[in-house]
Every structure is written in C-alpha cells, then in structure tokens.
Amino acid sequence: MSRRRAAAIALPAGAATVGAFAPFGAYPLALLGFAALIHLWIEAPRPADAFRTGLWFGLGMFGCGVSWVYVSLHRFGAMPAPLAGIATLAFCAILALYPALAGWLQARIKVPDAMRAVFVIPASWTLLEWLRGWLLTGFPWLSAGYAGLDTPLAGLAPLGGVYAMSLATLVCSGLLWCAASGRARWRAVAAFCALLAAGWALRQIAWTAPVGAPFRAALLQGDIPQDLKFDPQRYANTLEAYARLADGSDARLIVLPETALPRFLDSVDPAYLKRLSDTARRNGGDLLLGVPTRAAPGEYYNSVVSLGTSPPQIYNKVHLVPFGEFVPPGFGWIVHILSIPLADFSRGAPDQPPLEVAGQRVAVDICYEDAYGAAIARALPVATLLVNVSNVAWFGDSLAPAQHLEIARLRALETGRMMLAATNTGITAAIDRDGRVLARLPEFVVGRLDVQAQGYAGATPYSRVGDWPALAAALGLLALAGFVARAKRSR
C-alpha cells in the first residue's frame, strides 16, 4: 500500500474513532477504527511506514478529539487565532507521536499476522498510551479504554483500570481483523465473544460494600462565564450566586466548583465565609469550597477547603495543567501571550490524606486530576467517597465536558466508590460506584443538584495495585511475541 493511500485511510479512521467516546458513545467506531489501523500496520512494509501511519491516525484522533484546546487558548486565553491554531496543531502532533511510536514498536517484532493483530499491536498501543499518561506530567485523555465504558469490557476496570480496557479493546479489534481477513475466522469470533462474556461476568461482582447510612449531598453549578469570572465588577454577584444556592440546601455535604471564589482565600470577606460555614453547620455537615490559597509570597495553590462542623481542612491540587496552571522551565514567554489569571500555581504534596467531612473520608481531586486513575486509587481504601471539582468553562461548548464526565465515571468504576462532580458550567453529576450517572445538571445553567449519596468501603483489585496488571499483561504479550520471533529466526 502506498504511503499516500495509507495516510488517506489512517487520518479519517483516527477521526472516526472519536465518535466512540462521549458524548457520542458509538463504541463500534472504536473497534472499526482500530481494526483499520491494525490492517494498515500489518500492510506497512517497514517500521518507518508504520510510524507514519500511526502519526496520521493520531492526528485524526487527537485533532478531532481535543480540538477544544483551541477554545481555551484563543477565546479565553486571548492568544491570536493563527497562533492558537498553530499551538493546537502542535499539541495534537505531539500526542500523535505516541500512536506513531506504537506503530514503529509493533513493526519491529516479526511474527505471523494474526499474532501481530491480537497480541503485538494491542500491547504496543497500551504501553505507549500509558507512557502518554505519564511522561512530562502526562496527558491521559482519550485513552482507548474509555470508549468501552458502556460495554461488557467495563468489567475489567476494577481489575486493571482504563489500560486493561484499552488492551481489551485493541484485542477485540485485532480479532475482528482476523475474522474479516479469514485468519482462523471462527476461532477469532469465539475469542471475541469469550472476551465480552468474561467482561460481563466480572461486571456482576460488587467489589465494595456500603458503609454508614446514605446522606444528602448538594452540588452547586454557578455557570459563571469564563470571560467574566475574574472581572472585579462581577465578583459580588458571583459570591451571592453561590451563597443563595447553598442557603437553600439541607444537604450534609455541599460542594462548590473549582475556584468558585476567584480570589485568594485570605482576601475573601470573613463574613461571607462565615455565612457559608453557618449554612453547613445548620445542616449538621460541611461544605467544600474551591478557592485559591496562599502559603507564602510566590507560593499559591489551587485548593479545596472545608467549612462547617468538622475541623478546617485543605486539599492542594497536585497535577497542574501545563501553561494553564504552571509554566514549564524555558516557556515563561508564553505567559506574556496568554491572558490566564493565576497561571503559575505551586504543586500540592502527592500524599495528602482524604478530607474527613460530613461523616465521610473524601478523596478530593481538582479539574483533570481525575484522569490519573492510579493517583486517585492511592487514596483507597481509606477514602469512602470521591469528589471532583472542576471549571471546564475554559473549553466552552465543546466535547471536553462530556469527555470529562466519562473519565469521572471510569474512576468510580475502578475504585468502587461514588463520585460527586461539581463544575462551574457543567457537567455537574452524581455517579454511582458502577459508573452509572444517577443524576446530572444540564450544561450552562445555574443550579443545585441534590442527590442521595452513599459511602463505600473495601477495595477493588485496581485500587490496590493500580495500572500494573494491565502493563504486565502488555509486556507479557510482547515478550511472548518476541520469543516466537526469535524461535522463527533460529529455524
């Protein structure tokens, strides 16, 4: 196959794969998109050709799937449109290097086509996907496993997390390719059905158990437009909007979004903080407030603080957004182009304990921190409840909020814990331990989501060992393929 034809197939195949993720949820597009990539990689004559094919696939996938980066850079970061477009394309090209490297890696192992499709390519993809979520602070968005959240493969999440689901998704695509190409067709179909059946059986297991009585929780969505959020003229209205939402609640746990108060905590009127605290105390519970905090000159954090009946506690964000919340060394000049308030936060300690509020031990994460499954799992099994506070107003009316909700759903499933997500503009939601959305607010409305919440105890296998089972399985498949390749060469 010519390079031009391979690129002409790989680019739209990668773009079509985005349809398998939220908000579309068309999982067959993932299976077909990856099956097309598998075919192209098997047909590639050299590792360099497989690299280029993977690059085109990645450009299609990330160019469509994370194009909302442009919105944050141009519309809200005030970066000129041409420069924002170039920066977004460069970012997507960097992400596309990981599928490209996966293509190069799988092509280096000379095994029969069926083994390549079912073992080598899924393992290579999974390892590079994991690397993308770790290297240089990582960006684990659009991992293939998220597409399978509403399929039987979701039963693998409590065992090996999203990367186990990614591995299984690519294996299923490899089996489809084998069946379509006539390579052990019926065995491939049988293996495909067996994998889905195993996932379904695992889905029936309740890995955790309720602890304590159910309680009322309220998640506040202020819908403060991002371009007005830090406007001094809007500040009083912002405070009053959240106070009114909280005042009308009888919930034992009230949760406000990330940086709900767009000023440092020590500059907020103490009378206002007392008003929020008194509301929580009246309900016999606590309130979690997203607000920037200062510890020393030049040292400030993206934080969540507690107010109410429990002793005051704080969580400081650990995984900061590059260029949005911290400036990597050598890139200070970007701050002069972007108009992003509070663009250089300090990093919180990685071993912060859960917050003991409202009779629960709450593992808090801020914004896209919930994309890091292993980091969330470190709070288990101590934590009984997960809470995410976010401000995805940075990305406007794009795919980002729905994709973020999908990520939160998988964290709940991996850990066997309920997840409460409070966001500024949406999607605010309550997610049960099995990943089901119990209730949600529409985007871009002011509202309060009142839900019945439940704490859980116990530990899923994933919360104990993290991503290692999936990584070990991928490495094992590559090692097996390498052994076969050496044996073949020695004959």
mmCIF file of C-alpha atoms in Angstrom, residues 230 258-268 273 289-307 313-317 320 342 344-348 352 366:
data_model
loop_
_atom_site.group_PDB
_atom_site.id
_atom_site.type_symbol
_atom_site.label_atom_id
_atom_site.label_comp_id
_atom_site.label_asym_id
_atom_site.label_seq_id
_atom_site.Cartn_x
_atom_site.Cartn_y
_atom_site.Cartn_z
ATOM 1 C CA PHE A 230 -12.186 37.259 37.102
ATOM 2 C CA GLU A 258 -13.007 24.685 41.331
ATOM 3 C CA THR A 259 -12.043 28.321 42.069
ATOM 4 C CA ALA A 260 -15.704 29.091 42.753
ATOM 5 C CA LEU A 261 -14.368 32.166 44.568
ATOM 6 C CA PRO A 262 -11.950 33.833 42.122
ATOM 7 C CA ARG A 263 -9.804 35.456 44.822
ATOM 8 C CA PHE A 264 -7.311 34.162 47.338
ATOM 9 C CA LEU A 265 -8.946 32.774 50.446
ATOM 10 C CA ASP A 266 -7.186 35.270 52.717
ATOM 11 C CA SER A 267 -8.736 38.162 50.755
ATOM 12 C CA VAL A 268 -12.331 36.879 50.934
ATOM 13 C CA LEU A 273 -17.020 32.559 54.685
ATOM 14 C CA LEU A 289 -15.119 25.242 48.614
ATOM 15 C CA GLY A 290 -12.862 25.613 45.570
ATOM 16 C CA VAL A 291 -10.655 28.671 46.098
ATOM 17 C CA PRO A 292 -7.008 29.714 45.515
ATOM 18 C CA THR A 293 -4.902 29.817 48.685
ATOM 19 C CA ARG A 294 -1.559 31.355 49.624
ATOM 20 C CA ALA A 295 1.050 29.800 51.901
ATOM 21 C CA ALA A 296 3.919 32.277 51.390
ATOM 22 C CA PRO A 297 4.915 35.041 48.953
ATOM 23 C CA GLY A 298 5.046 33.473 45.494
ATOM 24 C CA GLU A 299 3.634 30.177 46.769
ATOM 25 C CA TYR A 300 -0.035 29.711 46.000
ATOM 26 C CA TYR A 301 -2.260 26.733 45.332
ATOM 27 C CA ASN A 302 -5.412 25.663 43.529
ATOM 28 C CA SER A 303 -7.227 24.385 46.604
ATOM 29 C CA VAL A 304 -10.372 22.974 48.129
ATOM 30 C CA VAL A 305 -11.052 23.967 51.737
ATOM 31 C CA SER A 306 -13.672 22.677 54.135
ATOM 32 C CA LEU A 307 -16.058 24.796 56.203
ATOM 33 C CA GLN A 313 -9.038 21.042 56.197
ATOM 34 C CA ILE A 314 -7.448 21.698 52.822
ATOM 35 C CA TYR A 315 -6.502 19.857 49.648
ATOM 36 C CA ASN A 316 -3.997 21.407 47.233
ATOM 37 C CA LYS A 317 -4.010 20.322 43.598
ATOM 38 C CA LEU A 320 -1.258 21.029 37.386
ATOM 39 C CA LEU A 342 -3.153 32.544 38.257
ATOM 40 C CA ASP A 344 1.757 29.574 37.890
ATOM 41 C CA PHE A 345 0.396 27.609 40.853
ATOM 42 C CA SER A 346 2.560 25.609 43.230
ATOM 43 C CA ARG A 347 2.186 21.838 43.281
ATOM 44 C CA GLY A 348 0.476 20.210 46.265
ATOM 45 C CA GLN A 352 -2.413 14.334 51.064
ATOM 46 C CA ILE A 366 -9.456 19.110 41.026
#
